[in-house]
Amino acid sequence: MKAEIRRNEILSLIGNSENPVPACVIAERFAVSRQVIVQDIAILRANGYDITATNRGYVLNSKAQCSRVFKCRHSFEQIVDEGALVIESGGRIEDISVNHRIYGKIAARLDLHNRMHVEELYRSLVSGASKPLMSVTDGYHYHTVSADSEEVLNGIEEKLRKAGFLIEI
């Protein structure tokens, strides 16, 4: 796993935890040493993230401040690719919505904050129990994406465009 991806996932892990997360727990999860995690936290702090080290673990003090709605289109098989692109770029997928010609806007909360969440969603859809919401609009859908800065959202937008997922509104 690349260090940048690991750092984004560390932010998601400590940012979504109700309790402080110990360095040893983070290290075990990413199969690296505790010292690597300490260095990652130092780099994240240098990049402006307000992370506090307590005697029980790390706490992210500031949550995402910015959000943007992206209109996307892709195949069912590309759900994981789209989600991973957003997550690994520092974003969180808050929801999905579609504009149905008869029923109007239909939305569902997703709260996808790490790659594991995206893969779990995909596995549940592959099982056939339900169809993805985007299937009712030929793949067109909207995501509200949150991030810590407008710069991160700009980067996500550009990556979605390059991947061919972004539909210009």
Short mmCIF file of C-alpha atoms in Angstrom, two decimals:
data_model
loop_
_atom_site.label_atom_id
_atom_site.label_comp_id
_atom_site.label_asym_id
_atom_site.label_seq_id
_atom_site.Cartn_x
_atom_site.Cartn_y
_atom_site.Cartn_z
CA MET A 1 0.00 0.00 0.00
CA LYS A 2 1.34 3.41 -0.92
CA ALA A 3 2.08 5.77 1.96
CA GLU A 4 -0.33 8.45 0.68
CA ILE A 5 -3.20 5.95 0.49
CA ARG A 6 -2.36 4.64 3.96
CA ARG A 7 -2.36 8.19 5.36
CA ASN A 8 -5.78 8.92 3.85
CA GLU A 9 -7.11 5.71 5.36
CA ILE A 10 -5.56 6.60 8.73
CA LEU A 11 -7.45 9.91 8.58
CA SER A 12 -10.67 8.03 7.83
CA LEU A 13 -10.03 5.54 10.62
CA ILE A 14 -9.36 8.07 13.36
CA GLY A 15 -11.85 10.59 12.01
CA ASN A 16 -14.70 8.08 12.08
CA SER A 17 -13.88 6.54 15.43
CA GLU A 18 -15.87 7.52 18.51
CA ASN A 19 -12.81 6.76 20.66
CA PRO A 20 -9.08 7.49 20.39
CA VAL A 21 -7.30 4.95 18.16
CA PRO A 22 -3.97 3.60 19.48
CA ALA A 23 -0.95 3.60 17.15
CA CYS A 24 -0.50 -0.15 17.67
CA VAL A 25 -4.06 -0.79 16.42
CA ILE A 26 -3.45 1.36 13.35
CA ALA A 27 -0.09 -0.33 12.73
CA GLU A 28 -1.67 -3.79 12.93
CA ARG A 29 -4.46 -2.81 10.55
CA PHE A 30 -2.01 -1.61 7.87
CA ALA A 31 0.66 -4.24 8.57
CA VAL A 32 3.37 -1.69 9.32
CA SER A 33 5.37 -0.82 12.42
CA ARG A 34 4.15 1.56 15.09
CA GLN A 35 7.02 3.88 14.14
CA VAL A 36 5.69 4.13 10.57
CA ILE A 37 2.32 5.24 11.99
CA VAL A 38 4.01 7.83 14.22
CA GLN A 39 5.79 9.19 11.13
CA ASP A 40 2.53 9.17 9.12
CA ILE A 41 0.81 11.14 11.89
CA ALA A 42 3.68 13.66 11.89
CA ILE A 43 3.33 14.11 8.11
CA LEU A 44 -0.46 14.50 8.40
CA ARG A 45 0.03 17.15 11.10
CA ALA A 46 2.57 18.96 8.90
CA ASN A 47 -0.09 18.97 6.16
CA GLY A 48 -2.49 20.81 8.45
CA TYR A 49 -4.56 18.05 10.05
CA ASP A 50 -5.39 18.70 13.70
CA ILE A 51 -4.50 15.34 15.25
CA THR A 52 -4.10 15.00 19.01
CA ALA A 53 -2.14 12.19 20.62
CA THR A 54 -3.72 11.13 23.91
CA ASN A 55 -2.64 8.40 26.31
CA ARG A 56 -5.38 6.23 24.72
CA GLY A 57 -4.58 6.96 21.06
CA TYR A 58 -5.00 9.47 18.25
CA VAL A 59 -7.99 11.77 17.75
CA LEU A 60 -8.79 13.84 14.66
CA ASN A 61 -10.12 17.15 15.96
CA SER A 62 -11.46 18.62 12.75
CA LYS A 63 -13.91 16.91 10.45
CA ALA A 64 -14.47 17.56 6.75
CA GLN A 65 -15.31 21.19 6.13
CA CYS A 66 -16.19 21.13 2.43
CA SER A 67 -18.55 19.18 0.22
CA ARG A 68 -19.50 19.10 -3.44
CA VAL A 69 -22.02 17.22 -5.57
CA PHE A 70 -20.60 15.36 -8.57
CA LYS A 71 -22.69 13.99 -11.42
CA CYS A 72 -21.23 10.69 -12.58
CA ARG A 73 -21.87 7.82 -14.92
CA HIS A 74 -20.19 4.45 -15.16
CA SER A 75 -20.94 0.75 -15.34
CA PHE A 76 -21.89 -1.49 -12.43
CA GLU A 77 -18.43 -3.07 -12.56
CA GLN A 78 -16.80 0.34 -12.03
CA ILE A 79 -18.47 1.08 -8.67
CA VAL A 80 -15.35 0.06 -6.74
CA ASP A 81 -13.08 2.04 -9.09
CA GLU A 82 -15.13 5.21 -8.60
CA GLY A 83 -15.32 4.78 -4.83
CA ALA A 84 -11.63 3.97 -4.46
CA LEU A 85 -10.70 7.00 -6.56
CA VAL A 86 -12.67 9.32 -4.26
CA ILE A 87 -11.53 7.70 -1.00
CA GLU A 88 -7.86 7.42 -1.97
CA SER A 89 -7.90 11.09 -3.01
CA GLY A 90 -9.00 12.14 0.48
CA GLY A 91 -12.78 12.31 0.02
CA ARG A 92 -15.75 10.66 1.68
CA ILE A 93 -18.83 9.63 -0.29
CA GLU A 94 -21.75 10.81 1.79
CA ASP A 95 -24.67 9.79 -0.42
CA ILE A 96 -25.97 8.84 -3.84
CA SER A 97 -28.98 10.28 -5.62
CA VAL A 98 -30.68 9.99 -8.99
CA ASN A 99 -33.26 12.10 -10.76
CA HIS A 100 -35.95 9.71 -11.92
CA ARG A 101 -38.27 11.01 -14.66
CA ILE A 102 -41.39 9.81 -12.82
CA TYR A 103 -40.48 9.63 -9.14
CA GLY A 104 -38.19 12.67 -8.97
CA LYS A 105 -35.12 12.72 -6.76
CA ILE A 106 -34.32 9.46 -5.00
CA ALA A 107 -31.43 9.50 -2.52
CA ALA A 108 -29.70 7.14 -0.14
CA ARG A 109 -27.07 7.75 2.53
CA LEU A 110 -23.82 5.84 1.90
CA ASP A 111 -21.15 7.10 4.35
CA LEU A 112 -18.27 5.50 2.44
CA HIS A 113 -15.11 6.56 4.25
CA ASN A 114 -12.65 3.85 3.30
CA ARG A 115 -12.05 1.27 0.60
CA MET A 116 -13.48 -1.50 2.79
CA HIS A 117 -16.85 0.32 2.89
CA VAL A 118 -16.84 0.57 -0.92
CA GLU A 119 -16.00 -3.11 -1.32
CA GLU A 120 -18.72 -4.12 1.17
CA LEU A 121 -21.28 -2.10 -0.78
CA TYR A 122 -20.19 -3.72 -4.03
CA ARG A 123 -20.33 -7.25 -2.55
CA SER A 124 -23.85 -6.63 -1.27
CA LEU A 125 -24.93 -5.42 -4.72
CA VAL A 126 -23.24 -8.36 -6.48
CA SER A 127 -25.13 -10.77 -4.23
CA GLY A 128 -28.25 -9.76 -6.17
CA ALA A 129 -30.29 -8.79 -3.12
CA SER A 130 -30.66 -5.28 -4.54
CA LYS A 131 -29.75 -3.32 -7.63
CA PRO A 132 -27.66 -0.16 -7.48
CA LEU A 133 -29.70 3.04 -7.47
CA MET A 134 -27.89 4.21 -10.61
CA SER A 135 -29.40 1.30 -12.55
CA VAL A 136 -32.75 3.12 -12.78
CA THR A 137 -31.13 6.01 -14.67
CA ASP A 138 -28.83 4.13 -17.06
CA GLY A 139 -25.81 4.70 -14.80
CA TYR A 140 -26.29 8.44 -14.23
CA HIS A 141 -26.13 9.44 -10.57
CA TYR A 142 -24.96 12.13 -8.15
CA HIS A 143 -22.65 11.81 -5.16
CA THR A 144 -22.18 14.30 -2.36
CA VAL A 145 -18.48 14.10 -1.55
CA SER A 146 -16.94 15.74 1.51
CA ALA A 147 -13.28 16.52 2.12
CA ASP A 148 -11.07 18.61 4.33
CA SER A 149 -10.50 21.33 1.73
CA GLU A 150 -11.62 22.72 -1.61
CA GLU A 151 -8.21 21.72 -3.01
CA VAL A 152 -8.93 18.07 -2.22
CA LEU A 153 -12.35 18.35 -3.88
CA ASN A 154 -10.74 19.96 -6.93
CA GLY A 155 -8.32 17.04 -7.14
CA ILE A 156 -11.16 14.54 -6.88
CA GLU A 157 -13.08 16.35 -9.60
CA GLU A 158 -10.09 16.24 -11.92
CA LYS A 159 -9.48 12.53 -11.25
CA LEU A 160 -13.15 11.71 -11.86
CA ARG A 161 -12.93 13.65 -15.14
CA LYS A 162 -9.76 11.82 -16.24
CA ALA A 163 -11.30 8.45 -15.37
CA GLY A 164 -14.31 9.28 -17.54
CA PHE A 165 -16.77 9.12 -14.63
CA LEU A 166 -17.60 12.84 -14.35
CA ILE A 167 -20.52 14.31 -16.30
CA GLU A 168 -20.23 18.06 -16.76
CA ILE A 169 -23.33 19.81 -15.44
#
